[in-house]
mmCIF file of C-alpha atoms in Angstrom:
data_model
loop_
_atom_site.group_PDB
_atom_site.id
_atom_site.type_symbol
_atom_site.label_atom_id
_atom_site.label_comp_id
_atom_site.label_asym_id
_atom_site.label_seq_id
_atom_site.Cartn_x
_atom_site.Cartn_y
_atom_site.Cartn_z
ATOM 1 C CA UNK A 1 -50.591 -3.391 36.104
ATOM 2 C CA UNK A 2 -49.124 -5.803 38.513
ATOM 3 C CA UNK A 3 -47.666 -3.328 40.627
ATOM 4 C CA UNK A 4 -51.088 -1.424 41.020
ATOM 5 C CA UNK A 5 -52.959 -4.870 41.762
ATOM 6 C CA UNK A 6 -50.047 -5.649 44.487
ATOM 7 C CA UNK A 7 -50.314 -1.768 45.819
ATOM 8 C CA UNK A 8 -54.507 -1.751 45.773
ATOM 9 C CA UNK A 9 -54.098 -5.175 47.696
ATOM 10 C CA UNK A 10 -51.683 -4.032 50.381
ATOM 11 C CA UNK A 11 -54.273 -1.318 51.181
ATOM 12 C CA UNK A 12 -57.319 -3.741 50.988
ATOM 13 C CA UNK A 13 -55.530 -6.355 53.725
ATOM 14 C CA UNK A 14 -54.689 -2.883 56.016
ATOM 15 C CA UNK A 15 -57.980 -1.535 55.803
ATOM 16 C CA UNK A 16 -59.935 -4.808 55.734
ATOM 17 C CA UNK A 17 -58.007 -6.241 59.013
ATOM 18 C CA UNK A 18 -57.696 -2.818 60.892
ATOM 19 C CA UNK A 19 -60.549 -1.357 61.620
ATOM 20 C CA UNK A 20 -58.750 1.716 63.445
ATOM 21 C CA UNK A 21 -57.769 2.810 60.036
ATOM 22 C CA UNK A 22 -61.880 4.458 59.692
ATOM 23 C CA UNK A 23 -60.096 6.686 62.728
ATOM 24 C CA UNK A 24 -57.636 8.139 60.815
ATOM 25 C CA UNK A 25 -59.723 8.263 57.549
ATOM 26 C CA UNK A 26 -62.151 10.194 59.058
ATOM 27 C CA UNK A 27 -59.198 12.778 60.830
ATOM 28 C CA UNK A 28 -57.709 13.564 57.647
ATOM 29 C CA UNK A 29 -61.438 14.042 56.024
ATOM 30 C CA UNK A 30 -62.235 16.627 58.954
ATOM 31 C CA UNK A 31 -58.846 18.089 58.572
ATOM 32 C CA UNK A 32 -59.073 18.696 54.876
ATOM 33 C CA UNK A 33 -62.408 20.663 55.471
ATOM 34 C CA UNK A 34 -61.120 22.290 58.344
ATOM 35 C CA UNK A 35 -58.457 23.335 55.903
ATOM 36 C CA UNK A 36 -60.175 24.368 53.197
ATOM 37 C CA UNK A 37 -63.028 26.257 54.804
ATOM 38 C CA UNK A 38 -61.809 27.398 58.089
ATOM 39 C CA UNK A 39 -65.009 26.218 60.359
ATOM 40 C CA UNK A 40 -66.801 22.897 60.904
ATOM 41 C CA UNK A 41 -69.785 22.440 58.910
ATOM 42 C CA UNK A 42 -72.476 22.778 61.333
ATOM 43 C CA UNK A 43 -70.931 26.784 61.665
ATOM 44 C CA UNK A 44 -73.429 28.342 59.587
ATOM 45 C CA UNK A 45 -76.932 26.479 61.101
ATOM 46 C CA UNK A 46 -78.631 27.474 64.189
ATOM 47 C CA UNK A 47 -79.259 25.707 67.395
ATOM 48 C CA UNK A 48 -82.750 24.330 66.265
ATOM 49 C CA UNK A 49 -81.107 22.829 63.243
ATOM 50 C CA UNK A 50 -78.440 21.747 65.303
ATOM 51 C CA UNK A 51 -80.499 19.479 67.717
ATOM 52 C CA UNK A 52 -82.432 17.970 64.491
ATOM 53 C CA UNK A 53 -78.842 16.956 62.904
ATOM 54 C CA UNK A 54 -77.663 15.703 66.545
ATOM 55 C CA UNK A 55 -81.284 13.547 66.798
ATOM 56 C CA UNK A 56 -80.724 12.424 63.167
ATOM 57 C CA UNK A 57 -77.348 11.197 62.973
ATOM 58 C CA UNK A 58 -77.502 9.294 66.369
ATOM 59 C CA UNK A 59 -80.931 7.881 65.878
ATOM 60 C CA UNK A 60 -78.867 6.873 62.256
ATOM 61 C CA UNK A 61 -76.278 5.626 63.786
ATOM 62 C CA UNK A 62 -78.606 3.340 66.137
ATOM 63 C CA UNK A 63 -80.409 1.820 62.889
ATOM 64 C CA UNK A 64 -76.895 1.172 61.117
ATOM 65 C CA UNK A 65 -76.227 -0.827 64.607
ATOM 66 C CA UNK A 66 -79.259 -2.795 64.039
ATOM 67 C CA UNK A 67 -77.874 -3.888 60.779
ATOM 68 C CA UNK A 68 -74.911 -4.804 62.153
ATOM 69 C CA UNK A 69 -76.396 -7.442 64.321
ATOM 70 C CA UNK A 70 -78.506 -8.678 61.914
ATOM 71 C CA UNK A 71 -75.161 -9.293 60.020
ATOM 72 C CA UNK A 72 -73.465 -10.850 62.505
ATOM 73 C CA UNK A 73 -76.245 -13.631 63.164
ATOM 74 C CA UNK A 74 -76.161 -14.112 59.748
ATOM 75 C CA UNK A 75 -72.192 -15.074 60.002
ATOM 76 C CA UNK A 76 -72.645 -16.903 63.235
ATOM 77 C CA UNK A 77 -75.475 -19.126 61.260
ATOM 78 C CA UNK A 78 -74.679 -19.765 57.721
ATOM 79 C CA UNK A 79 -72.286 -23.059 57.450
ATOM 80 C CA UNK A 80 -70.310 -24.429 54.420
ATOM 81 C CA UNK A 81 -66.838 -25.001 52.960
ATOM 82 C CA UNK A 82 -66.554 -21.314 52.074
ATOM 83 C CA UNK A 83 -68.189 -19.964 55.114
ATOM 84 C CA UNK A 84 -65.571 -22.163 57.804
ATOM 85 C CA UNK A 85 -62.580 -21.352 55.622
ATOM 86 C CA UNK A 86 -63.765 -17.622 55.678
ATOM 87 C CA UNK A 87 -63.897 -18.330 59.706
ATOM 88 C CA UNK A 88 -60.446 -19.934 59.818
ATOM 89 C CA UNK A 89 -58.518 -18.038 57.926
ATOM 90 C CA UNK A 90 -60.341 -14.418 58.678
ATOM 91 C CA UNK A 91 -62.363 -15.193 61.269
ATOM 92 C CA UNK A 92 -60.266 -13.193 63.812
ATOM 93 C CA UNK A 93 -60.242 -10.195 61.624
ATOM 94 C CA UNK A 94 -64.264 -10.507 61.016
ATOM 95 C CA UNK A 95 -64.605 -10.472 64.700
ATOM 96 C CA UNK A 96 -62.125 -7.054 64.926
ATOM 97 C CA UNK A 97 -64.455 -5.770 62.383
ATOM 98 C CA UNK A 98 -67.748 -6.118 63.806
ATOM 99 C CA UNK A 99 -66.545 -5.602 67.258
ATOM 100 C CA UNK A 100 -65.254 -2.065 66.108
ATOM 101 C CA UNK A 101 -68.857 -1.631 64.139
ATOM 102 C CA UNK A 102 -70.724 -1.686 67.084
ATOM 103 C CA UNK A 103 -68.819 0.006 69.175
ATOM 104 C CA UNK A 104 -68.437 2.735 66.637
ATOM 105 C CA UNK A 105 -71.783 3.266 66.291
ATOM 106 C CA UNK A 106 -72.721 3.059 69.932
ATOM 107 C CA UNK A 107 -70.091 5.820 69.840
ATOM 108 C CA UNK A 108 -71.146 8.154 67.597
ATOM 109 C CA UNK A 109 -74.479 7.646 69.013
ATOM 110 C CA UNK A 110 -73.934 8.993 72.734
ATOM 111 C CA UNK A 111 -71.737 10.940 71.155
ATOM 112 C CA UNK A 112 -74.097 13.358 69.236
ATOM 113 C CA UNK A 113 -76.631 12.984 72.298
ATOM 114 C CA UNK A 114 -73.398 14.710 74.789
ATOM 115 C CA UNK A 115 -72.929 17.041 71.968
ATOM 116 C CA UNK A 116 -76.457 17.784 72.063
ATOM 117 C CA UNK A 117 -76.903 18.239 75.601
ATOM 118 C CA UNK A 118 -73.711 20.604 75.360
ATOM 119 C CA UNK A 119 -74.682 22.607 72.418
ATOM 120 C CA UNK A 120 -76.340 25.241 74.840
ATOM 121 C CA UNK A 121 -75.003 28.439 73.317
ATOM 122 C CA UNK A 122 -75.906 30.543 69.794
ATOM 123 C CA UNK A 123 -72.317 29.582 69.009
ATOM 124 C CA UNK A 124 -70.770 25.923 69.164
ATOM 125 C CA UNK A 125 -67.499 25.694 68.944
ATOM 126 C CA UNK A 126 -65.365 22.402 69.882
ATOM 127 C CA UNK A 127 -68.542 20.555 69.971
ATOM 128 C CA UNK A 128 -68.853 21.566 65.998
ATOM 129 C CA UNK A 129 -65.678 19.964 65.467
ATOM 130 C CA UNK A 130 -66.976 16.707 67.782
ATOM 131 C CA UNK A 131 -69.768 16.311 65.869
ATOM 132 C CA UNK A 132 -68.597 16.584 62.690
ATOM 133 C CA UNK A 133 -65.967 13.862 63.429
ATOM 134 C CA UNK A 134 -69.017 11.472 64.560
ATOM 135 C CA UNK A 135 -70.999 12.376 61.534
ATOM 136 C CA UNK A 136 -67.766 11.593 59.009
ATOM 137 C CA UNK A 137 -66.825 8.546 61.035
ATOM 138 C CA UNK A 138 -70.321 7.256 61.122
ATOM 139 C CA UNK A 139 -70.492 7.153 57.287
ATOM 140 C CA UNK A 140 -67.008 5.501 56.874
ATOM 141 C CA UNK A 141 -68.366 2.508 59.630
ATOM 142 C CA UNK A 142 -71.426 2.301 57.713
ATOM 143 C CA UNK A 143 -69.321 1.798 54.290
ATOM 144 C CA UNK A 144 -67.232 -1.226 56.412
ATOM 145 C CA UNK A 145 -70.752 -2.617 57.370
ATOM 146 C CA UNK A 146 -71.738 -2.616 53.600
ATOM 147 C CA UNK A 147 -68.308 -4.150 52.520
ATOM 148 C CA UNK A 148 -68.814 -6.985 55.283
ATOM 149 C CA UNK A 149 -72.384 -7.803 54.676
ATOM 150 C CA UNK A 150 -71.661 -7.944 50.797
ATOM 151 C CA UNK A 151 -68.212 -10.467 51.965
ATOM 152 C CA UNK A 152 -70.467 -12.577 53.859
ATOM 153 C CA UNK A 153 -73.919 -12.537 51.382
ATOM 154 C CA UNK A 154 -70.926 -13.372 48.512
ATOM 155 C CA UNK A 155 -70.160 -16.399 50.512
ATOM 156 C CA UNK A 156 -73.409 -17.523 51.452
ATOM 157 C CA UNK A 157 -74.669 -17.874 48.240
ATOM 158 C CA UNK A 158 -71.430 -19.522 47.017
ATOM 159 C CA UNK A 159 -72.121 -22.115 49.653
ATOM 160 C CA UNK A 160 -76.045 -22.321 49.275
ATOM 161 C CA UNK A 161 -75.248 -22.910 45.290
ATOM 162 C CA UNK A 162 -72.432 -25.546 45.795
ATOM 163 C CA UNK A 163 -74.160 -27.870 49.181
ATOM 164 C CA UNK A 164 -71.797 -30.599 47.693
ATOM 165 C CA UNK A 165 -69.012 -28.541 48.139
ATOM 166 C CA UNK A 166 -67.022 -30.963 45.656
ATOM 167 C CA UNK A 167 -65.716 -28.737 43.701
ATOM 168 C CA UNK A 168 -62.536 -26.449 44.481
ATOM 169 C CA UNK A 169 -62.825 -23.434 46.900
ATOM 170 C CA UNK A 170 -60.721 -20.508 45.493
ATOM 171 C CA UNK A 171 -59.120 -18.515 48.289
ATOM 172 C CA UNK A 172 -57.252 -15.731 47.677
ATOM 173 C CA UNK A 173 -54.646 -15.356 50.066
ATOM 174 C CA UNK A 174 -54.331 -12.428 52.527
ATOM 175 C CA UNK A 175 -51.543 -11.189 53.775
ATOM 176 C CA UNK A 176 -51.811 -10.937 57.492
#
């Protein structure tokens, strides 16, 4: 059991304090379906359906933005014991992490408009392959956005339940 815990945290500090790592997550995800069924998954729908998945996932990918922000002024606002050891400790890695969510989904947003614009035949091609890596990647951002927002709301209310703040903080330590 100890050797799973000390395993499952190794690959909770890589993930949590490198963002890149949704890069290669998402390669190996288009890669296995590439794999496994030969063509992208946008291969079998027309160019009408096309442009509606295009529209959807970057107007998506704007909203999941929006969140992010939201998020962010909620870390920039909420103060106590937890919250400024969270910021010394982490804070450069929180920054990575929201830094990479916005420009992520800013990506994948232009992104599926280019592949739009491009998509001009009955066939797609390469731009099939683009877009499926923007729709993939866009859902493994949005499940770091959900993982931060829960990290900070976890802390928040720690803090908003404890304004003393005399009694011990437990930190568990990270390795960095």
């Amino acid at each position: 059991m100890g050797a799973v815990r000390t395993a499952r945290g190794y690959v909770y500090n890589r993930w949590s304090h490198h963002p890149i790592v949704d890069y290669a997550l998402t390669a190996v995800s288009v890669g296995a379906l590439a794999l496994t069924q030969g063509h992208h998954i946008l291969a079998d729908h027309d160019a009408d359906q096309r442009m509606n998945i295009y529209a959807t996932v970057a107007s998506v990918a704007a909203i999941v933005g929006g969140f992010g922000t939201a998020a962010i002024s909620q870390y920039a606002t909420s103060s106590g014991q937890r919250m400024n050891i969270l910021r010394q400790m982490f804070g450069v890695h929180l920054r990575r992490n929201w830094v990479g969510l916005l420009t992520s989904m800013l990506l994948v947003s232009f992104g599926c408009l280019a592949v739009m614009m491009s998509d001009t035949k009955k066939e797609i091609g390469l731009g099939g392959w683009v877009a499926e890596f923007l729709i993939f990647f866009g859902a493994v951002r949005s499940l770091r956005l959900v993982w931060l927002f829960r990290l900070l709301i976890d802390v928040s209310d720690y803090d908003a339940g404890n304004p003393s703040g005399d009694s011990t903080v437990r930190v568990n330590r990270v390795n960095r």
